[in-house]
Amino acid sequence: MKALSAVFLLMLSVTGFAQRSDYFQQEASYIIRAELSPDTRQLKGLVTFTYTNHSPDPLDVIWFHLYPNAFKDESTPFARQMREMKRWGFTESQPDDKGWIDASFFHGSTKLTTEEKPDAIDEVKVYLPTSLKTGDSITLTIPFDVKIPKVFSRLGTENNHFGMTQWYPKVVVYDQDGWHPDSYLDYGEFYGEFSSFDVTLTVPGSFTIDATGMLQDNPSEQARIDSLISRYQTYKALTTDGDRQAFILQFKQDVLKAKEAGGTKSLRFVAKKVPDFAWFAGEDFLVDSARTSTGVLSYALIQPANADSWRHAARFASEAVDHYSRMVGPYPYPKASVVDGALDAGGGMEYPMITVISSGNPEGLNLLDQVITHEVGHNWFQSILGSNERAHAWMDEGINSYYEGRTMDAKYGADRSFLSDPSKLGPFSLILRPVGSHELNLHSLNMLVHKNQDLPNNLPASDYIYNGNMVVHYQKGALMMAALESYLGREKFDKAMQAYFQTWKFRHPGPDDLIAVVEQSVGEDLNWFFDPWLNSTSYPDFYVISKETIQTAEGFRTDITVGNKGDLFMPVPVQLVTAAGDTLFQTVFPKPEGTISFTHRDQVASVRLNPGNRIYELDFTNNGQGFQINVNFLAAVPSLDAYDINLFPVMDYNTVDGVQLGAGYWGGNLLTGDKLTLVTVYKGLSTGEPGYRFFFSDRIPRKLLDYIDWGGTFYDQQGFRKQEVFIRGTAGFRYYESSAELSVGRYLNDDIRYVNPLLIQDVDYQTVNLTLKAKNSTRAYASSFRSTISSSFEVNEGDPLFTRVDAEFGYRFRWESRSYAAIRLYAGSAFGTIPLQEGFFPGGSADPRREAFLIPMKGSVSLLDNLSPGDGLFMPGYAVYGQKGLQVGKAGFAVKLTLQKSGWMFFTDAGQVYKERKNFGSGSLLYDAGLGYQLGPIELLFPVWVSDPPKGDDPTDFRFVLKYNLTDILDQSF
Ligand SMILES: [Zn+2]
């Protein structure tokens, strides 16, 4: 009978919108009793689990998630993903910090056979005593023990706070596609069966708890919560810092007293139609509460350290419930709480009716409200609409991010909903302006698209952990919904999404189900829209082809022809503003071109395609507004519609010119690499010598390779002139990246005053260079290869003619965040008349192309003499430039070994330079060995011993080298 009534309920929920005829949904209920022992971080529990099979298939097994086992050892899919994401906390933790679950499954008194999923100890298959037929139910009893891990991701404890998420044996969803025994991951969320929960938790009497579900029949605990709430109201009314500090001090003392009093209490929470159950416990929570207009309750559990910054948290949660209820559909649960908790998986994490937030509330940003709104919003797109988040993360993160943005826009204004008040951000206020959520989404996607690291929206979550691709789920998903809203108009859009909510609430919709309901609601086929947005990386790029206004009897007529240079075709709104201030809108569908006519009484003041940039497109500067320039000081949030010019002062120093003063600007968009320019001009105060530097670069994305950069560097400084142009194509896949760069440069050394004649010869030459690079950068292993071939050509008679080739290979194995072993192999050779600076120095390069611009040219400042860019052969024992006994050759090789732990390193090198290439194989090998310390990209190296010191020096004389590498600095920051 139970099964029949459930089928009947399903039929009632049919509202006339598109349904799958083969749809079924399983039914589960949990009665859980569990006792927490905070001191030993243990939880002992018993589940009475009832499962009803509504599928057409008889079931011989039931799969369970044993998620706490994700934290058991290094073998789990979670541990592997953390290493891949270069997050070392779990790997580096002590055995006692880890966690696990031990569960057995009984039917009556029979212990059932279980089997782990291969390679995943957090997924287990339980063999049923007899096949569970369609419509039948089975009850299992599951005693379990959990060792609660420290916080590495979601489940965990820190400072006597307990985030009890993914904590119990949880049934795996069985749907039309079968079982989904997906292991716990940090990136990649969940898929839960709608269930009812009746959970009784026994905890120390001093603990404050909130959970999925409502507290049952416990007047004394309710009175305790209510008194905490009124106590926090008292706190909020305090007006001086002194009073507030005294309050918190007293509060903490009371917490201690309650702890000393000892005892335990049992609290019972009941929830229905939820896909999961989470609870949060701690001794020292302050409690706030708010209620929505429809009576939904929000608690905020607040740590004393955040007593001030969280004073509006309960209200934020409550407002989110109101906004989403209006936009999407009424909130069906009685509560939506927020907990200020420990978490290492983003700024917040959603669970039904309760959400944990770990982000701060920096002044000027609306971050806390934004994260609370987002996580509370997941009650709609995760709990109520129970999509498979692992397979289709955009269905929760993308759609939810869109509604989060809309809520924030409504509360703070669309142009400042993310960053409202930059003036509160201290020194950054200079370079920041207000930014809205939508604009932030546009910049985020823009950055990925211009590096071609964008992915289609509808891939499994774990495919997105490289290159910041998570942006695809969140920001790109939100932008897809914004583009749909732009096309349909808000009213039709909301009606369609509300129909989706009503049709699929408390069920498991997939992408096709969403699309079918939206199509039916608006009455048109939308495959042309959803297919490219979900399954490709296509985008539109609208532009104005022509605009013509003619005078008519009634006023004017303007014909606007619009084109689309992109590969996603969709209609675009066009805005025309007249001189009298009238704003007219029309929509045109350029496929790839289309024309529309406006009739109006006054002259045209402006025309703008895609006003408000509501539809993401590849280029926003060609939408009819003309070329616009924004001038800023130092830097600024990039403009989408205008060219940014950022002015800055220049101050430099060298031993010949003394202090150099000047000014410059850089322009363009660093996020996209579009039309970057840099100009500086300056003058040396001692010599009066002027200098300049000019650089430009532009990026052509998504053509042939991932992207192509081209540009040039021109400068004249310290007697050195460089004129170089380059074109570089880059392609990659996940964590592999390779590039080929072709450049042509002239390198003119005009003034020997500036350079060290032991390193650099006063000679002009020009070369054509080809550089090939490849690297991978997973966390555990990294390898890189680079090879350059340069060939000179004659411009003036007598210019040196030579060819130079070198190659290096590096391999690094990392076993902890700050421990690695690395090997580097380097070899190079040159033919013809080589300028001194292009030769091979045992200590490394003389930076002949002025790429590592910190290299001292000439001078007696001993610290500068000990700087090295660390390229070429680079044997640190021989790296001190300009010193006696420096060797230089036409060929060389070096092998380097480095062992590092926590910044401290041991290195040893073997290598040789050859004066002439034909002497290859002759001469003695050079060795050195030493110790060093690494701080980011900078290394301070002490070669303790060199095998072949310059004449008069001892092998063990004190030496030091400061190695820095500009390329590494850039690699590490992006
Ligand atoms: Zn989310």
mmCIF file of C-alpha atoms in Angstrom, residues 638-799:
data_model
loop_
_atom_site.group_PDB
_atom_site.id
_atom_site.type_symbol
_atom_site.label_atom_id
_atom_site.label_comp_id
_atom_site.label_asym_id
_atom_site.label_seq_id
_atom_site.Cartn_x
_atom_site.Cartn_y
_atom_site.Cartn_z
ATOM 1 C CA PRO A 638 39.358 46.552 -16.251
ATOM 2 C CA SER A 639 36.656 48.148 -18.373
ATOM 3 C CA LEU A 640 34.702 45.962 -20.766
ATOM 4 C CA ASP A 641 33.646 48.781 -23.083
ATOM 5 C CA ALA A 642 36.662 51.091 -22.993
ATOM 6 C CA TYR A 643 40.448 51.078 -23.222
ATOM 7 C CA ASP A 644 42.145 51.537 -19.837
ATOM 8 C CA ILE A 645 45.216 53.710 -19.491
ATOM 9 C CA ASN A 646 46.952 53.533 -16.110
ATOM 10 C CA LEU A 647 49.515 56.199 -15.284
ATOM 11 C CA PHE A 648 52.414 55.618 -12.905
ATOM 12 C CA PRO A 649 55.669 57.285 -11.821
ATOM 13 C CA VAL A 650 59.064 55.660 -12.540
ATOM 14 C CA MET A 651 62.081 55.621 -10.271
ATOM 15 C CA ASP A 652 65.115 53.490 -10.984
ATOM 16 C CA TYR A 653 68.775 53.371 -10.069
ATOM 17 C CA ASN A 654 72.005 52.301 -11.674
ATOM 18 C CA THR A 655 75.610 52.939 -10.771
ATOM 19 C CA VAL A 656 76.306 55.152 -13.804
ATOM 20 C CA ASP A 657 73.176 57.304 -14.059
ATOM 21 C CA GLY A 658 72.403 57.313 -10.373
ATOM 22 C CA VAL A 659 68.716 57.819 -9.689
ATOM 23 C CA GLN A 660 66.505 57.825 -12.782
ATOM 24 C CA LEU A 661 63.156 59.587 -12.626
ATOM 25 C CA GLY A 662 60.328 59.464 -15.105
ATOM 26 C CA ALA A 663 56.755 58.497 -15.800
ATOM 27 C CA GLY A 664 54.824 55.988 -17.795
ATOM 28 C CA TYR A 665 51.552 54.223 -18.391
ATOM 29 C CA TRP A 666 50.341 50.746 -19.062
ATOM 30 C CA GLY A 667 47.185 50.107 -20.975
ATOM 31 C CA GLY A 668 44.839 47.304 -21.917
ATOM 32 C CA ASN A 669 43.219 44.423 -20.103
ATOM 33 C CA LEU A 670 45.560 42.089 -18.218
ATOM 34 C CA LEU A 671 42.752 39.557 -17.753
ATOM 35 C CA THR A 672 42.399 39.016 -21.476
ATOM 36 C CA GLY A 673 45.849 40.003 -22.761
ATOM 37 C CA ASP A 674 44.086 42.340 -25.218
ATOM 38 C CA LYS A 675 46.051 45.278 -26.667
ATOM 39 C CA LEU A 676 48.532 45.645 -23.832
ATOM 40 C CA THR A 677 50.899 48.590 -23.999
ATOM 41 C CA LEU A 678 53.587 49.895 -21.691
ATOM 42 C CA VAL A 679 55.513 53.134 -22.117
ATOM 43 C CA THR A 680 58.060 54.649 -19.747
ATOM 44 C CA VAL A 681 60.393 57.596 -20.225
ATOM 45 C CA TYR A 682 62.985 58.743 -17.716
ATOM 46 C CA LYS A 683 66.231 60.564 -17.185
ATOM 47 C CA GLY A 684 69.297 59.759 -15.079
ATOM 48 C CA LEU A 685 69.923 62.482 -12.501
ATOM 49 C CA SER A 686 73.754 62.079 -12.504
ATOM 50 C CA THR A 687 74.369 61.813 -16.255
ATOM 51 C CA GLY A 688 71.280 63.504 -17.665
ATOM 52 C CA GLU A 689 70.975 60.514 -20.030
ATOM 53 C CA PRO A 690 67.395 59.852 -21.146
ATOM 54 C CA GLY A 691 65.930 56.415 -21.612
ATOM 55 C CA TYR A 692 62.657 54.868 -22.657
ATOM 56 C CA ARG A 693 60.904 51.548 -22.788
ATOM 57 C CA PHE A 694 57.993 50.613 -25.031
ATOM 58 C CA PHE A 695 56.216 47.297 -25.057
ATOM 59 C CA PHE A 696 53.061 46.141 -26.767
ATOM 60 C CA SER A 697 51.301 42.837 -27.064
ATOM 61 C CA ASP A 698 47.962 41.659 -28.306
ATOM 62 C CA ARG A 699 46.187 38.347 -27.997
ATOM 63 C CA ILE A 700 44.274 36.499 -30.685
ATOM 64 C CA PRO A 701 42.315 33.834 -28.811
ATOM 65 C CA ARG A 702 40.831 30.626 -30.128
ATOM 66 C CA LYS A 703 42.460 30.652 -33.562
ATOM 67 C CA LEU A 704 44.347 27.510 -34.559
ATOM 68 C CA LEU A 705 45.971 27.288 -31.125
ATOM 69 C CA ASP A 706 44.510 28.205 -27.762
ATOM 70 C CA TYR A 707 45.761 31.720 -28.251
ATOM 71 C CA ILE A 708 48.363 33.652 -30.139
ATOM 72 C CA ASP A 709 50.181 36.599 -28.601
ATOM 73 C CA TRP A 710 52.130 38.979 -30.764
ATOM 74 C CA GLY A 711 53.920 42.168 -29.944
ATOM 75 C CA GLY A 712 57.245 43.824 -29.449
ATOM 76 C CA THR A 713 59.695 45.382 -27.035
ATOM 77 C CA PHE A 714 61.690 48.485 -27.819
ATOM 78 C CA TYR A 715 63.954 50.244 -25.424
ATOM 79 C CA ASP A 716 66.999 52.357 -24.974
ATOM 80 C CA GLN A 717 68.550 52.328 -21.578
ATOM 81 C CA GLN A 718 71.981 52.168 -20.016
ATOM 82 C CA GLY A 719 73.696 52.205 -23.398
ATOM 83 C CA PHE A 720 71.707 49.215 -24.561
ATOM 84 C CA ARG A 721 69.111 49.295 -27.262
ATOM 85 C CA LYS A 722 66.749 46.435 -27.912
ATOM 86 C CA GLN A 723 64.266 46.190 -30.760
ATOM 87 C CA GLU A 724 62.405 42.935 -30.751
ATOM 88 C CA VAL A 725 59.134 41.644 -32.181
ATOM 89 C CA PHE A 726 57.577 38.312 -31.371
ATOM 90 C CA ILE A 727 54.709 36.010 -32.170
ATOM 91 C CA ARG A 728 53.878 33.200 -29.787
ATOM 92 C CA GLY A 729 51.307 30.482 -30.093
ATOM 93 C CA THR A 730 50.164 28.623 -26.983
ATOM 94 C CA ALA A 731 48.214 25.417 -26.718
ATOM 95 C CA GLY A 732 47.481 23.217 -23.780
ATOM 96 C CA PHE A 733 45.283 20.607 -22.287
ATOM 97 C CA ARG A 734 44.393 20.522 -18.607
ATOM 98 C CA TYR A 735 47.711 20.921 -16.813
ATOM 99 C CA TYR A 736 49.886 20.633 -19.921
ATOM 100 C CA GLU A 737 50.888 23.765 -21.722
ATOM 101 C CA SER A 738 53.173 24.215 -24.700
ATOM 102 C CA SER A 739 54.162 27.180 -26.774
ATOM 103 C CA ALA A 740 56.261 28.110 -29.760
ATOM 104 C CA GLU A 741 57.625 31.612 -30.049
ATOM 105 C CA LEU A 742 59.296 33.154 -33.047
ATOM 106 C CA SER A 743 61.073 36.438 -32.501
ATOM 107 C CA VAL A 744 63.390 38.755 -34.360
ATOM 108 C CA GLY A 745 65.528 41.164 -32.412
ATOM 109 C CA ARG A 746 68.328 43.707 -32.709
ATOM 110 C CA TYR A 747 70.597 44.048 -29.694
ATOM 111 C CA LEU A 748 72.776 47.150 -29.798
ATOM 112 C CA ASN A 749 75.460 47.810 -27.190
ATOM 113 C CA ASP A 750 76.401 51.450 -27.575
ATOM 114 C CA ASP A 751 78.143 52.463 -24.424
ATOM 115 C CA ILE A 752 80.770 50.433 -22.600
ATOM 116 C CA ARG A 753 80.412 52.774 -19.600
ATOM 117 C CA TYR A 754 77.403 50.793 -18.539
ATOM 118 C CA VAL A 755 78.493 47.211 -18.989
ATOM 119 C CA ASN A 756 80.961 44.828 -17.484
ATOM 120 C CA PRO A 757 83.439 44.005 -20.273
ATOM 121 C CA LEU A 758 84.044 40.566 -18.747
ATOM 122 C CA LEU A 759 80.407 39.761 -19.439
ATOM 123 C CA ILE A 760 79.296 41.864 -22.346
ATOM 124 C CA GLN A 761 81.081 42.909 -25.490
ATOM 125 C CA ASP A 762 80.454 46.253 -27.170
ATOM 126 C CA VAL A 763 79.065 44.790 -30.361
ATOM 127 C CA ASP A 764 75.769 45.050 -32.290
ATOM 128 C CA TYR A 765 73.984 42.047 -33.729
ATOM 129 C CA GLN A 766 70.555 40.742 -34.637
ATOM 130 C CA THR A 767 69.018 37.294 -34.467
ATOM 131 C CA VAL A 768 65.996 35.273 -35.439
ATOM 132 C CA ASN A 769 64.965 33.094 -32.489
ATOM 133 C CA LEU A 770 62.698 30.122 -32.158
ATOM 134 C CA THR A 771 61.786 28.946 -28.656
ATOM 135 C CA LEU A 772 59.789 25.825 -27.903
ATOM 136 C CA LYS A 773 58.417 25.258 -24.426
ATOM 137 C CA ALA A 774 56.367 22.581 -22.773
ATOM 138 C CA LYS A 775 55.438 22.122 -19.155
ATOM 139 C CA ASN A 776 53.048 20.337 -16.938
ATOM 140 C CA SER A 777 52.209 21.531 -13.504
ATOM 141 C CA THR A 778 50.323 19.002 -11.454
ATOM 142 C CA ARG A 779 51.210 19.211 -7.850
ATOM 143 C CA ALA A 780 53.122 15.992 -7.334
ATOM 144 C CA TYR A 781 55.171 15.956 -10.494
ATOM 145 C CA ALA A 782 56.211 18.801 -12.689
ATOM 146 C CA SER A 783 58.324 18.624 -15.764
ATOM 147 C CA SER A 784 59.390 21.294 -18.168
ATOM 148 C CA PHE A 785 61.309 21.504 -21.385
ATOM 149 C CA ARG A 786 62.631 24.518 -23.221
ATOM 150 C CA SER A 787 64.822 24.815 -26.272
ATOM 151 C CA THR A 788 65.905 27.909 -28.192
ATOM 152 C CA ILE A 789 67.693 28.218 -31.475
ATOM 153 C CA SER A 790 68.988 31.652 -32.487
ATOM 154 C CA SER A 791 70.620 32.549 -35.761
ATOM 155 C CA SER A 792 72.166 35.936 -36.466
ATOM 156 C CA PHE A 793 72.065 37.836 -39.740
ATOM 157 C CA GLU A 794 73.992 40.789 -41.086
ATOM 158 C CA VAL A 795 72.588 44.316 -41.180
ATOM 159 C CA ASN A 796 75.863 46.244 -41.199
ATOM 160 C CA GLU A 797 79.034 44.848 -42.625
ATOM 161 C CA GLY A 798 81.032 43.011 -40.020
ATOM 162 C CA ASP A 799 78.084 42.153 -37.738
#
